[in-house]
Coordinates of C-alpha atoms in Angstrom, one line a residue:
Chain A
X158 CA 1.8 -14.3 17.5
X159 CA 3.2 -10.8 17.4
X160 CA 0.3 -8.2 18.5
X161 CA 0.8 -4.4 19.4
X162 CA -1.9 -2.4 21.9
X163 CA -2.4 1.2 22.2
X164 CA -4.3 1.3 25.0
X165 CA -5.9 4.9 24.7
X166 CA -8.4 5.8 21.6
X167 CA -7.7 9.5 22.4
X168 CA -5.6 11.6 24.1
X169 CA -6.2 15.5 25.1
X170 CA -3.3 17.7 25.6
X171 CA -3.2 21.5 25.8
X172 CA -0.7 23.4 23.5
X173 CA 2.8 24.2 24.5
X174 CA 2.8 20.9 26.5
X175 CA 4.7 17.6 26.6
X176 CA 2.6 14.8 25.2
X177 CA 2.5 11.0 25.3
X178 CA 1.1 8.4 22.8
X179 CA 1.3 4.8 24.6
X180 CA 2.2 1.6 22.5
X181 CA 3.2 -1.9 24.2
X182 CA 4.4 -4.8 22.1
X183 CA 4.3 -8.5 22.2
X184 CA 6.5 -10.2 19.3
X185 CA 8.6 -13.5 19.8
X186 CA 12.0 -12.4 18.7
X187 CA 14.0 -9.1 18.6
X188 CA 11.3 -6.2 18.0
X189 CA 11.0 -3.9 14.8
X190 CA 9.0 -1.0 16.0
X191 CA 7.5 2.0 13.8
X192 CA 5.0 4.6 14.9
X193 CA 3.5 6.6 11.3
X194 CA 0.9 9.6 11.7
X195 CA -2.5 9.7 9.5
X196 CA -3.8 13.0 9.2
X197 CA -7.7 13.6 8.1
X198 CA -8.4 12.1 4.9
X199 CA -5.0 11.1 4.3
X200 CA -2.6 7.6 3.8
X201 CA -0.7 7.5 6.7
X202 CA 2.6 8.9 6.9
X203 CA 5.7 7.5 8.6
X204 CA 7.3 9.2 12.0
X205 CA 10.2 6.8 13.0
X206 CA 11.4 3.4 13.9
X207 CA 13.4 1.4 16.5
X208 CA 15.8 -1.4 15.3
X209 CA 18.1 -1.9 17.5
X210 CA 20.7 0.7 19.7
X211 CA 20.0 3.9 21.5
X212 CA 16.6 3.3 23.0
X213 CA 15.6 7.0 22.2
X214 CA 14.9 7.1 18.8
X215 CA 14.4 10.8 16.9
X216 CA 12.4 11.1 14.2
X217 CA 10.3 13.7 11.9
X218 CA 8.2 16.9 13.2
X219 CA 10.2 16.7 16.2
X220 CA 9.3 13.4 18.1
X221 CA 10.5 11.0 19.5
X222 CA 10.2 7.6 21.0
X223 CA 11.4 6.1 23.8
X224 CA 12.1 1.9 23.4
X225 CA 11.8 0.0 26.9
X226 CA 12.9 -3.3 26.9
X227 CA 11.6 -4.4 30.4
X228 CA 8.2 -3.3 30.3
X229 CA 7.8 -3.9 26.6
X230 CA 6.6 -0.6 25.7
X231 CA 7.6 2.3 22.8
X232 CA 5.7 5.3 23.8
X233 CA 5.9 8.6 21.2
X234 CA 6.8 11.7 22.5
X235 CA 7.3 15.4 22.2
X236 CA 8.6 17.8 24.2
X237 CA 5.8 20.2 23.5
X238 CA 2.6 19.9 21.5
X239 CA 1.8 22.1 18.3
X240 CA -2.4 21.9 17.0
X241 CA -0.9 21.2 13.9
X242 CA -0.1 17.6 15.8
X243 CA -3.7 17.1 16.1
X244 CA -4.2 13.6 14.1
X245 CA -4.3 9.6 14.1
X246 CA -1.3 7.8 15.3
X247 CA -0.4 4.4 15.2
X248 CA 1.9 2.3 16.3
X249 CA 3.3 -0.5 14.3
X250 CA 5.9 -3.9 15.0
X251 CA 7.2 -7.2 13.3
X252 CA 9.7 -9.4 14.6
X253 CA 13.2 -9.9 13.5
X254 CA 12.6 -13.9 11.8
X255 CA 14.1 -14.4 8.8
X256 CA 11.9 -14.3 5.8
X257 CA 8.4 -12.2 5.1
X258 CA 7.0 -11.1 8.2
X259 CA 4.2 -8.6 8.3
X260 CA 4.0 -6.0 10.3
X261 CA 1.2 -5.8 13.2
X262 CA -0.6 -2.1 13.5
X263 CA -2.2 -0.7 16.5
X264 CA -6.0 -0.2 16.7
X265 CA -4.8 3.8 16.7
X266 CA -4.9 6.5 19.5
X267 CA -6.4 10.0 17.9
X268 CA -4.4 12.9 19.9
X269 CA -6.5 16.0 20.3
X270 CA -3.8 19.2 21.0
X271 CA -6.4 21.8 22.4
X272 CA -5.4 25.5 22.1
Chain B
X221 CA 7.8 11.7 -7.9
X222 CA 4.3 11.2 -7.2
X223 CA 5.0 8.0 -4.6
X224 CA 2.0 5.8 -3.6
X225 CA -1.0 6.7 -6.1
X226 CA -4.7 4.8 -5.9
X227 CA -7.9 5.0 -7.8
X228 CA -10.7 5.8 -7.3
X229 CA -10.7 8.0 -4.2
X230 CA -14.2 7.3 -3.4
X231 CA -16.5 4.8 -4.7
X232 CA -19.9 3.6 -4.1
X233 CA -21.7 0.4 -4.7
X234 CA -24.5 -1.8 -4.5
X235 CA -24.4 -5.5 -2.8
X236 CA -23.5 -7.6 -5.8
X237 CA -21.1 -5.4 -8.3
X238 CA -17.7 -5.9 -8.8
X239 CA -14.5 -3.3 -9.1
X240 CA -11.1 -3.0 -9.1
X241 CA -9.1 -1.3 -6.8
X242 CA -6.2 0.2 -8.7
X243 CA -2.8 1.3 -6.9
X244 CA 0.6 2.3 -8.3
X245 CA 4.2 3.1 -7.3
X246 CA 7.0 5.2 -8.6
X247 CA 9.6 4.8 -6.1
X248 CA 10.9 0.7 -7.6
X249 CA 9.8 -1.0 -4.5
X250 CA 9.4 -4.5 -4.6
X251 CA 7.4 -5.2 -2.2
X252 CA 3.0 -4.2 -1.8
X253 CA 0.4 -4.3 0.5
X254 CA -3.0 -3.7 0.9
X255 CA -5.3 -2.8 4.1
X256 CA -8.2 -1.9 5.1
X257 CA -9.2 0.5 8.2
X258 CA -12.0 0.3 9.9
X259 CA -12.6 2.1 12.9
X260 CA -11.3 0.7 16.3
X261 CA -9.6 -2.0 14.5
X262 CA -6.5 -0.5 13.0
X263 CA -5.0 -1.4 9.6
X264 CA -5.6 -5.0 8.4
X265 CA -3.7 -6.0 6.3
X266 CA -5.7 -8.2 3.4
X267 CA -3.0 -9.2 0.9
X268 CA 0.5 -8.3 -0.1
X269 CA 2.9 -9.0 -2.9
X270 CA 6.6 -9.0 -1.3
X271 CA 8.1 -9.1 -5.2
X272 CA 7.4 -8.9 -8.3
X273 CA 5.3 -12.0 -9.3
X274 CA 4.2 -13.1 -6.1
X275 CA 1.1 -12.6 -4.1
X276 CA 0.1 -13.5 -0.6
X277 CA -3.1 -13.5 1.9
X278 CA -3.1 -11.2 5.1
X279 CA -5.4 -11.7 7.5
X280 CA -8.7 -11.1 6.1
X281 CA -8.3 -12.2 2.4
X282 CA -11.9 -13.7 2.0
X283 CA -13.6 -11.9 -0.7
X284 CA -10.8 -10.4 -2.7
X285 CA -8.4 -11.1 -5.4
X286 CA -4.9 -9.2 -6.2
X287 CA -2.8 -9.2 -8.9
X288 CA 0.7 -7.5 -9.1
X289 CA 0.5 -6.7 -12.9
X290 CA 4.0 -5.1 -12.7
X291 CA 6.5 -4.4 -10.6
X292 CA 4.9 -1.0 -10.4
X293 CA 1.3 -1.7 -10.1
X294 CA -0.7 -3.7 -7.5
X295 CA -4.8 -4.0 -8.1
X296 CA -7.2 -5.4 -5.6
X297 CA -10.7 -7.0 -6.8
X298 CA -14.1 -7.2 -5.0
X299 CA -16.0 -9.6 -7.0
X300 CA -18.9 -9.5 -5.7
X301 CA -18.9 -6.7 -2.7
X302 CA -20.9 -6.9 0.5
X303 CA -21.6 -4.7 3.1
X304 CA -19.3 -6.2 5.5
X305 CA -16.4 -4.3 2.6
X306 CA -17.6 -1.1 3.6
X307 CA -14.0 0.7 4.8
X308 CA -11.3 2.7 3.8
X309 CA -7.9 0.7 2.0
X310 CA -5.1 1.8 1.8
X311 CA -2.0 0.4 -0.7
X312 CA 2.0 0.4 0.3
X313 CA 5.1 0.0 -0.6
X314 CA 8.1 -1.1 0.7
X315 CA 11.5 -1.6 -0.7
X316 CA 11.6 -5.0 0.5
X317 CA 15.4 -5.2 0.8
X318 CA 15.6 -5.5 4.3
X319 CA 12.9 -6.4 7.1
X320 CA 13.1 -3.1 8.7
X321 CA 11.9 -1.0 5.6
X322 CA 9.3 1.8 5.7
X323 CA 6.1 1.0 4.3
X324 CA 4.8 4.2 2.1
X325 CA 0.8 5.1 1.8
X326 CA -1.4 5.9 -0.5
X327 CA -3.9 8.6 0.2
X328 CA -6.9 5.8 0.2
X329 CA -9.8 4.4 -1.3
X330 CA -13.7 5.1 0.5
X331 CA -15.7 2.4 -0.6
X332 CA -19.2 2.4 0.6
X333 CA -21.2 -0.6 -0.3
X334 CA -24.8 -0.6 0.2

């Protein structure tokens, strides 16, 4: 069974620096990794996604995600942190099996960017 | 192009009634989903409808009922809600042409049922 953790419900960071959202995976073939961004009182929106290639994968508002084969992890990034990034994140994953497979959310990791 | 669109955006009930959750897609994705989110439990994913004319449990199907009425349109149905249904859901889309496709969000139903 495919599962994906985020292992911290919130994460503090002040403005103007780098932050870190954790996500490890645990899927039986080849991973399909997404992270998507729910603001407050909002569906959730999507960020980027790792198929396969360059292990740094860039996506929308300027972050970016770092795939790790070895230590099974995909941890969202940005250089430095804007308030405005202040939301829900999760981090999302399927396998690569032929056929429908759904996709396995996180439980969520709500980043706080303090001014 | 309006994308994921659901109705109601709030909605209140009392053990016992029944409603339809109504969701809608402009974008001609095959492919639906609906989830609930509770807190400290992610998304859940309770049924989906990967085309046009198919429909398929998720994880926590027990009391609910879909139907893809279109290839645009995807309904969920409480029939008789409980408590326990109290949560936000959310509807998708997805293209559905390959395995790696972006699902797309509605902004959400709050049901409260009391």
């Amino acid at each position: 069974a495919q599962s994906v953790a985020q292992p911290e419900d919130q994460v503090n960071v002040a403005e103007g620096n780098p932050l870190t959202v954790k996500c490890t995976y645990s899927v039986s073939g080849n991973p399909y990794l997404f992270w998507y961004v729910q603001y407050p009182n909002r569906g959730l929106q999507f960020l980027l996604k790792y198929i396969t290639g360059d292990n740094l994968v860039k996506g929308s508002y300027g972050f970016e995600a770092e795939f790790n084969k070895s230590q099974t992890s995909f941890h969202l990034k940005k250089p430095s942190a804007l308030v405005s990034d202040s939301a829900l994140y999760f981090c999302a994953g399927r396998d690569d099996q032929r056929g429908y497979q759904k996709v396995t959310f996180g439980t969520g990791t709500k980043l706080q960017v303090i001014p | 192009n309006a994308g994921v669109t659901q109705t109601p955006k709030f909605q209140v009930l009392k053990t016992g009634q029944s409603m339809t959750l109504q969701c809608a897609q402009d974008m001609n994705h095959n492919s639906m989903y609906w989830y609930r989110q509770d807190p400290g439990m992610g998304l859940r994913l309770i049924y989906y409808s990967a085309s046009e004319g198919t429909t398929d449990k998720g994880e926590v199907p027990n009391g609910y009922n879909v139907s893809r009425l279109n290839k645009r349109e995807f309904s969920l149905r409480l029939e008789s809600a409980a408590p326990s249904q109290t949560s936000v859901y959310f509807c998708a889309s997805s293209s559905g042409a390959t395995s790696t496709d972006t699902q797309y969000f509605g902004p959400g139903t709050r049901l409260t049922v009391l």
